[in-house]
Coordinates of N, CA, C and O in Angstrom, one line a residue:
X1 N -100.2 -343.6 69.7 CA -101.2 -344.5 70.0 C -101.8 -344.1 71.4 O -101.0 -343.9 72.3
X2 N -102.8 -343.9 71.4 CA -103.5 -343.2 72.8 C -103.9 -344.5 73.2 O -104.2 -345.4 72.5
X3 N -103.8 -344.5 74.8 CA -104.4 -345.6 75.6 C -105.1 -345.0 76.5 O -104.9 -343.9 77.0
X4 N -106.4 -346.0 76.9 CA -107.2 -345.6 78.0 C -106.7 -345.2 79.2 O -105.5 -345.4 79.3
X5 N -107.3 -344.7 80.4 CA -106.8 -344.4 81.7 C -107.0 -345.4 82.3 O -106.5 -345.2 83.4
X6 N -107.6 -346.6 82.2 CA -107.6 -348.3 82.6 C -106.2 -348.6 82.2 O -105.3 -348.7 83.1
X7 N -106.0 -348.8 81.2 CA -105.1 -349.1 80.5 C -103.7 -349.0 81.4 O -103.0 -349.8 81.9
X8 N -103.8 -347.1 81.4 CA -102.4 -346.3 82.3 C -102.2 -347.1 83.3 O -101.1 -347.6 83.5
X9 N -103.2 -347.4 83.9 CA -103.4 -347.2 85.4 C -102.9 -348.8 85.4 O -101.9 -348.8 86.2
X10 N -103.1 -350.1 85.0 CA -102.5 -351.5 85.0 C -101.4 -351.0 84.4 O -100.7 -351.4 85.2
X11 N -100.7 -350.4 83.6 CA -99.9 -350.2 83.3 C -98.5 -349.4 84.6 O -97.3 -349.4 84.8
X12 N -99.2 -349.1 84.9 CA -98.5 -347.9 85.8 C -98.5 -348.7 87.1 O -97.8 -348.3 88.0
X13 N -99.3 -349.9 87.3 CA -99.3 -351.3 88.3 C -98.5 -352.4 88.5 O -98.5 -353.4 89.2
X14 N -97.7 -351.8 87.1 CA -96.7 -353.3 86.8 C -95.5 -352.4 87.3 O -94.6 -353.0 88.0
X15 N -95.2 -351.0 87.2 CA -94.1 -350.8 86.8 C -93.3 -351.2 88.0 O -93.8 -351.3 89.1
X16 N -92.1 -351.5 87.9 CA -91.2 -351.6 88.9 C -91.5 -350.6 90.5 O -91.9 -351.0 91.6
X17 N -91.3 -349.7 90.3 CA -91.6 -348.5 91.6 C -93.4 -348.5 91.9 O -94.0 -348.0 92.8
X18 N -93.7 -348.9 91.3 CA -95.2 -348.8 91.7 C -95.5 -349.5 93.1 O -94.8 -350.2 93.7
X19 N -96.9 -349.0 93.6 CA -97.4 -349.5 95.3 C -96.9 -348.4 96.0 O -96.2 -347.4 95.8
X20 N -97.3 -348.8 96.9 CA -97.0 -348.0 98.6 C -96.1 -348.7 99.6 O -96.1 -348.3 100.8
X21 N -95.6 -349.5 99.4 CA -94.7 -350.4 100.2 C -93.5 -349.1 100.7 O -92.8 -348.3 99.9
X22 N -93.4 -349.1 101.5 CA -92.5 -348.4 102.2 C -91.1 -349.3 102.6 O -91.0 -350.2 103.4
X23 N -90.1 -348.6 101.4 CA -89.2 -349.8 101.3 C -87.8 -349.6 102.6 O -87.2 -350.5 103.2
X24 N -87.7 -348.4 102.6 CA -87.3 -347.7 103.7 C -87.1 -348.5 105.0 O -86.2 -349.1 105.5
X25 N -88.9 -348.1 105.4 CA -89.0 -347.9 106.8 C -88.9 -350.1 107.4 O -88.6 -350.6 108.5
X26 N -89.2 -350.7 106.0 CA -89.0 -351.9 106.3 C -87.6 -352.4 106.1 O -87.5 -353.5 106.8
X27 N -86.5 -352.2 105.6 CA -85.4 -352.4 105.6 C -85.1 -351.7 107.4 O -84.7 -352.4 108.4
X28 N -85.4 -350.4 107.5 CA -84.7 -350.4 108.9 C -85.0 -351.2 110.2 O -84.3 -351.5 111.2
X29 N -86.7 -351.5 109.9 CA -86.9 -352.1 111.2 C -86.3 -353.5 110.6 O -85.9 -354.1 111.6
X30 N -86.1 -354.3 109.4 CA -85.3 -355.8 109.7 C -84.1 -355.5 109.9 O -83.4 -356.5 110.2
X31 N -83.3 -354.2 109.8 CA -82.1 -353.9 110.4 C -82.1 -353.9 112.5 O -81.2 -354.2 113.3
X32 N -82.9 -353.7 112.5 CA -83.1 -353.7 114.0 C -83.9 -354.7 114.8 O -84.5 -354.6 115.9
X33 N -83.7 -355.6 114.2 CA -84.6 -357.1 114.3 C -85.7 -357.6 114.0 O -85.8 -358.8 114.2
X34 N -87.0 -356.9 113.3 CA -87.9 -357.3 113.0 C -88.4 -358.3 111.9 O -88.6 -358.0 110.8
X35 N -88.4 -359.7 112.6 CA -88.0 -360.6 111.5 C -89.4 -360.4 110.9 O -89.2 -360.8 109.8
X36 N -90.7 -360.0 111.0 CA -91.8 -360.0 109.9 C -91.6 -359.2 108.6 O -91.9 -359.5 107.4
X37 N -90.9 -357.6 109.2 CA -90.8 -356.6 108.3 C -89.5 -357.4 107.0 O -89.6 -357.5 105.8
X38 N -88.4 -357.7 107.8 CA -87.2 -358.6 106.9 C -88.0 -359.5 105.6 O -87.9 -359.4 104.4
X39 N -88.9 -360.3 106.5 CA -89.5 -361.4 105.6 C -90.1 -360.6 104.5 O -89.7 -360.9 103.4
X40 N -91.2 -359.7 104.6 CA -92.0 -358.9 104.0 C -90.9 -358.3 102.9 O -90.9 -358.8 101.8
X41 N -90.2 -357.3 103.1 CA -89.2 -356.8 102.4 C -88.3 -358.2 101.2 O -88.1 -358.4 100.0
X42 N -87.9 -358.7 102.2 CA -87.7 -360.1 101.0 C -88.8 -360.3 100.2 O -88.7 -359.8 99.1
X43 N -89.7 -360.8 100.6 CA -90.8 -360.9 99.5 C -91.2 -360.0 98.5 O -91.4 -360.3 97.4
X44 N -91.4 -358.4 99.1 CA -91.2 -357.4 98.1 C -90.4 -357.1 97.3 O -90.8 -356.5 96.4
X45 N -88.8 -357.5 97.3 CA -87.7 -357.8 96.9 C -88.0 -358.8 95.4 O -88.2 -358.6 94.2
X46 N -88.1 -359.7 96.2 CA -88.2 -360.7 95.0 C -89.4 -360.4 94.0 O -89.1 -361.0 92.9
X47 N -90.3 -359.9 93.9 CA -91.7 -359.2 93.2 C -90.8 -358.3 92.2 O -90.9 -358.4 91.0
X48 N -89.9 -357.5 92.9 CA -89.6 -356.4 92.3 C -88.5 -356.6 91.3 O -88.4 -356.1 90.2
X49 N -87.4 -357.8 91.8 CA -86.7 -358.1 90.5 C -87.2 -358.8 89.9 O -86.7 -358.8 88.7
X50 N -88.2 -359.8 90.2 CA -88.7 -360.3 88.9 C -89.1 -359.6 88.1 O -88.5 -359.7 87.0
X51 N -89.8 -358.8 88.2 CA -90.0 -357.8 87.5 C -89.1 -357.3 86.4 O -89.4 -357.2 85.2
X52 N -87.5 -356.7 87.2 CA -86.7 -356.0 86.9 C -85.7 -357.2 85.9 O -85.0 -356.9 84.9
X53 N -85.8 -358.3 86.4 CA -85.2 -359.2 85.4 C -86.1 -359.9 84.2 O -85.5 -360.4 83.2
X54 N -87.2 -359.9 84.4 CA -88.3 -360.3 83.6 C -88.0 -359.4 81.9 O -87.9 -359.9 80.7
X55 N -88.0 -358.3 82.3 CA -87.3 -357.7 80.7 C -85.6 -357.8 80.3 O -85.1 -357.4 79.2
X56 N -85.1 -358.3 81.2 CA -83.8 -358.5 81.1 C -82.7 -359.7 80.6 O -81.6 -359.5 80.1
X57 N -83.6 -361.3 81.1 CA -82.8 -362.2 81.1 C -83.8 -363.3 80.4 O -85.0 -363.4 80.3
X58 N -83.0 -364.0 80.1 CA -83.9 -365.2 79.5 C -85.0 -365.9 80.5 O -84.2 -365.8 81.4
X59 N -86.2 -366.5 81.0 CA -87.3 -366.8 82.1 C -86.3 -368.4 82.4 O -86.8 -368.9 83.4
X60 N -85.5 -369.0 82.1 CA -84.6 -369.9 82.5 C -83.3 -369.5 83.3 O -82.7 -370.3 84.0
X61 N -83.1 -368.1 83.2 CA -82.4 -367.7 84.3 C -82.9 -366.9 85.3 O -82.2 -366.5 86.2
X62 N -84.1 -366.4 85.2 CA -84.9 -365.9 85.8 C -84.6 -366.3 87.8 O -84.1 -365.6 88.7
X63 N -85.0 -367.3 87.9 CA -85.0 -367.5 89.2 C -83.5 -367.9 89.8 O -83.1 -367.8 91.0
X64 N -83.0 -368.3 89.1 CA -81.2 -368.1 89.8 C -81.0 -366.4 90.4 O -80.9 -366.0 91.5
X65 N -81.1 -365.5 88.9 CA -80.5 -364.5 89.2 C -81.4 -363.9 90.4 O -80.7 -363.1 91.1
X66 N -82.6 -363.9 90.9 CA -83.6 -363.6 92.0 C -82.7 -364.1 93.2 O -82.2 -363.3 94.1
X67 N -82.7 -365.3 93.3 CA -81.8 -366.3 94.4 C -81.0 -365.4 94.7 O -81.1 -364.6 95.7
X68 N -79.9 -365.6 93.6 CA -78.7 -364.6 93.6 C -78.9 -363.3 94.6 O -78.3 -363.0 95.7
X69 N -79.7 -362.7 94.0 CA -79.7 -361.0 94.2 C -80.2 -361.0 95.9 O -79.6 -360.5 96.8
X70 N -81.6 -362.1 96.0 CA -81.6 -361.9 97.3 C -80.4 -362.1 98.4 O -80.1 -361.4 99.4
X71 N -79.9 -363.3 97.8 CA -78.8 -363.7 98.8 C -78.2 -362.3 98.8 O -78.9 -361.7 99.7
X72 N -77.7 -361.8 98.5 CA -76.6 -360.1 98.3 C -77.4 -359.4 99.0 O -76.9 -358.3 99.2
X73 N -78.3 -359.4 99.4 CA -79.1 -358.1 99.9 C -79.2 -358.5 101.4 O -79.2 -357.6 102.3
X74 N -79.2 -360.1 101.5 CA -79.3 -360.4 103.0 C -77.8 -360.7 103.2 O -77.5 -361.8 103.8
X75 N -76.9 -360.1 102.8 CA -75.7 -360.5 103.3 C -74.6 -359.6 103.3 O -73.4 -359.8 103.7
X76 N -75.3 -358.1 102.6 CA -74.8 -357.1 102.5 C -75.9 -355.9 103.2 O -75.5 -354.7 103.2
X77 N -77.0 -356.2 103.6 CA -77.7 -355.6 104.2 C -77.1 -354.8 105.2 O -77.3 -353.6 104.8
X78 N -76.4 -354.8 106.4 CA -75.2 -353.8 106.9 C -75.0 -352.6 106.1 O -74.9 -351.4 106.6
X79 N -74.9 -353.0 104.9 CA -73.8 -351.7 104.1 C -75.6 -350.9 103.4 O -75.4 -349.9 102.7
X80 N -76.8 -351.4 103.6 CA -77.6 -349.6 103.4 C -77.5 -348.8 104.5 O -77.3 -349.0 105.7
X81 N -77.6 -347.8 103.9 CA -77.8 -346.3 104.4 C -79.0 -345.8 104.4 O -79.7 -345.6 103.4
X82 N -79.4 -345.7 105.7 CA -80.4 -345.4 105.8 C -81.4 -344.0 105.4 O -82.7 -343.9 105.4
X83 N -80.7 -343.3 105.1 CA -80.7 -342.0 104.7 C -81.1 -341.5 103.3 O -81.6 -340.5 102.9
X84 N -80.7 -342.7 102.5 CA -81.0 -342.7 101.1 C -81.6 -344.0 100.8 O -81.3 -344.9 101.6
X85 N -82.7 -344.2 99.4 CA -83.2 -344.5 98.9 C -83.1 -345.8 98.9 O -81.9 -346.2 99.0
X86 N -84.3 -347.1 98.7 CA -83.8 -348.8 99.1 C -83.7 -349.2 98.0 O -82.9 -350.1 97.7
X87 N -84.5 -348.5 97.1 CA -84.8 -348.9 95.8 C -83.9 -348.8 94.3 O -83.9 -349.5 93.3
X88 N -83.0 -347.6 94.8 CA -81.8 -347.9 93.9 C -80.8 -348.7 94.6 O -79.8 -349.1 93.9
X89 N -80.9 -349.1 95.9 CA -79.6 -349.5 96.5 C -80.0 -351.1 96.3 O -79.1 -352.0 96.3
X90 N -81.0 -351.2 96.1 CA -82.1 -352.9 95.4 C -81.1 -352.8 93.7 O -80.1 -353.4 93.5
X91 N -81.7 -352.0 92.9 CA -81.2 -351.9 91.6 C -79.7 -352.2 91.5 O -79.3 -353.2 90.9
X92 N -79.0 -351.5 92.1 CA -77.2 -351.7 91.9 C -77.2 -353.3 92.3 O -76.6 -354.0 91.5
X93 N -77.7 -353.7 93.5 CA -77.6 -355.1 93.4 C -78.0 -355.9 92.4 O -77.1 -356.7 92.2
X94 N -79.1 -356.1 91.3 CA -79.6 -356.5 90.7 C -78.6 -356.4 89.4 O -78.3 -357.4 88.9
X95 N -78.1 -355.1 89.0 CA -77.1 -355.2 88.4 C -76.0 -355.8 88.2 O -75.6 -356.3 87.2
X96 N -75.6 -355.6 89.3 CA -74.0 -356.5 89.9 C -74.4 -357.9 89.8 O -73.7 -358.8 89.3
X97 N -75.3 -358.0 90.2 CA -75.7 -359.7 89.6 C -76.0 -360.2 88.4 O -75.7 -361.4 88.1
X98 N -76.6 -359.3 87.6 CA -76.5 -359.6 86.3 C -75.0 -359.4 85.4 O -74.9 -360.1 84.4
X99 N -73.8 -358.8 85.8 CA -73.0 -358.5 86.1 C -71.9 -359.9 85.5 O -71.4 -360.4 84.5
X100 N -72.0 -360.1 87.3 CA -71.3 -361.3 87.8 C -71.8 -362.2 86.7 O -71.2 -362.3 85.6
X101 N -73.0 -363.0 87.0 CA -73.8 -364.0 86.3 C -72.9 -363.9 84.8 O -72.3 -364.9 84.5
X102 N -72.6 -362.7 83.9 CA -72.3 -362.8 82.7 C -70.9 -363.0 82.8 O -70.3 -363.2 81.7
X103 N -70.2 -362.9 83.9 CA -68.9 -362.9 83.9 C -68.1 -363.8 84.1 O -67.1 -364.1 83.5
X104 N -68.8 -364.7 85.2 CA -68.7 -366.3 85.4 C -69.0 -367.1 84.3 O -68.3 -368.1 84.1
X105 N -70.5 -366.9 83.0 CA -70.9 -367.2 82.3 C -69.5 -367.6 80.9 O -69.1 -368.5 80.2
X106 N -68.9 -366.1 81.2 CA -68.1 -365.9 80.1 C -66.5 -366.7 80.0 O -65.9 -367.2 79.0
X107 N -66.0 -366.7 81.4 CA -65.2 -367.6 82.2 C -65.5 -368.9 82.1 O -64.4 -369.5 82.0
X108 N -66.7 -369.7 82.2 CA -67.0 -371.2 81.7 C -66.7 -371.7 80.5 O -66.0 -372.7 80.1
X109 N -67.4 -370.9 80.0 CA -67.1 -370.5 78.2 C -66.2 -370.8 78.1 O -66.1 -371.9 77.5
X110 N -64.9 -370.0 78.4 CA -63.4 -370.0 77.7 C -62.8 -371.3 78.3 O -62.2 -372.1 77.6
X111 N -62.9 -371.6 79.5 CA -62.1 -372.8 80.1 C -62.6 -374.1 79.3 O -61.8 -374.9 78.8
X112 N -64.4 -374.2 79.2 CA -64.5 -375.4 78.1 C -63.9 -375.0 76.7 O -63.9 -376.0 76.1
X113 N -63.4 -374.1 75.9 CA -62.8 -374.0 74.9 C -62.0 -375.0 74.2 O -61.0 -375.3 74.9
X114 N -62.1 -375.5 73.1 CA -61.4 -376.7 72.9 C -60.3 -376.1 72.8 O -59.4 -377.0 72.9
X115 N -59.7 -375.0 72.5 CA -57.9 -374.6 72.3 C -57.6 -374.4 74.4 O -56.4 -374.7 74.7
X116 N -58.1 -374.1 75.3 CA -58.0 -374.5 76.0 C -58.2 -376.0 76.8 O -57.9 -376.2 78.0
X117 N -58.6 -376.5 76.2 CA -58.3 -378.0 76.6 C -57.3 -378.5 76.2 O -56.5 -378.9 76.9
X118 N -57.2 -378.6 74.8 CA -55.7 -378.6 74.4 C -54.5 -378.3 75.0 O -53.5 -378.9 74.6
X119 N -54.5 -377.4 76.0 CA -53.1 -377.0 76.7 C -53.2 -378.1 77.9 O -52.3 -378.4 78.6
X120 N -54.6 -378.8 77.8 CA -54.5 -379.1 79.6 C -54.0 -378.6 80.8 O -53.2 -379.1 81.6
X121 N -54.4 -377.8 80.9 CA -54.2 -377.1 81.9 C -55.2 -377.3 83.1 O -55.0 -377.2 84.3
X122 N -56.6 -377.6 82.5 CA -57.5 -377.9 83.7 C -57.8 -379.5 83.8 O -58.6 -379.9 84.7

């Protein structure tokens, strides 16, 4: 199926990595206090996993797992490296949260189990 170069071009506007946001140079300066660049980068943050969770999760968990991911980024923010890339070190977070999310999910699960209630245990 051929698509127009309009077409590409909105297409190629959605994608995840698309823009000029310099994801970098804004992570280091809110490493070094600049609370506008921090805020900005949060906000770019959150654009980008919705995005990244948008094909991933049901739109009902949609904004937990965002919550989520942000909180992890501002609380592990110390551990990027400046030297390498923001955008996969964004992705592994996003993962690990989708991750977690299924893990805890799966853990709820088994404890409401009626052969686990039966033992009483909880």
């Amino acid at each position: 199926m051929e698509i127009s170069q309009e077409q590409a071009m909105a297409r190629k506007q959605s994608w995840p990595l698309a823009g000029t946001f310099a994801w970098e140079s804004a992570m280091a300066a809110s490493l070094c206090g600049d609370t506008l660049a921090y805020r900005t980068l949060l906000q770019e943050s959150a654009r980008w996993l919705r995005r990244y969770y948008g094909v991933r999760l049901a739109p009902s968990a949609l904004d937990d797992a965002v919550r989520d991911a942000l909180l992890v980024l501002h609380t592990r923010r110390h551990t990027f490296d400046s030297s390498r890339a923001f955008l996969p070190w964004l992705a592994a977070i996003a993962r690990y949260t989708i991750e977690r999310n299924a893990n805890q999910a799966r853990v709820a699960r088994d404890i409401t189990s009626p052969f686990i209630r039966s033992l009483h245990i909880y």
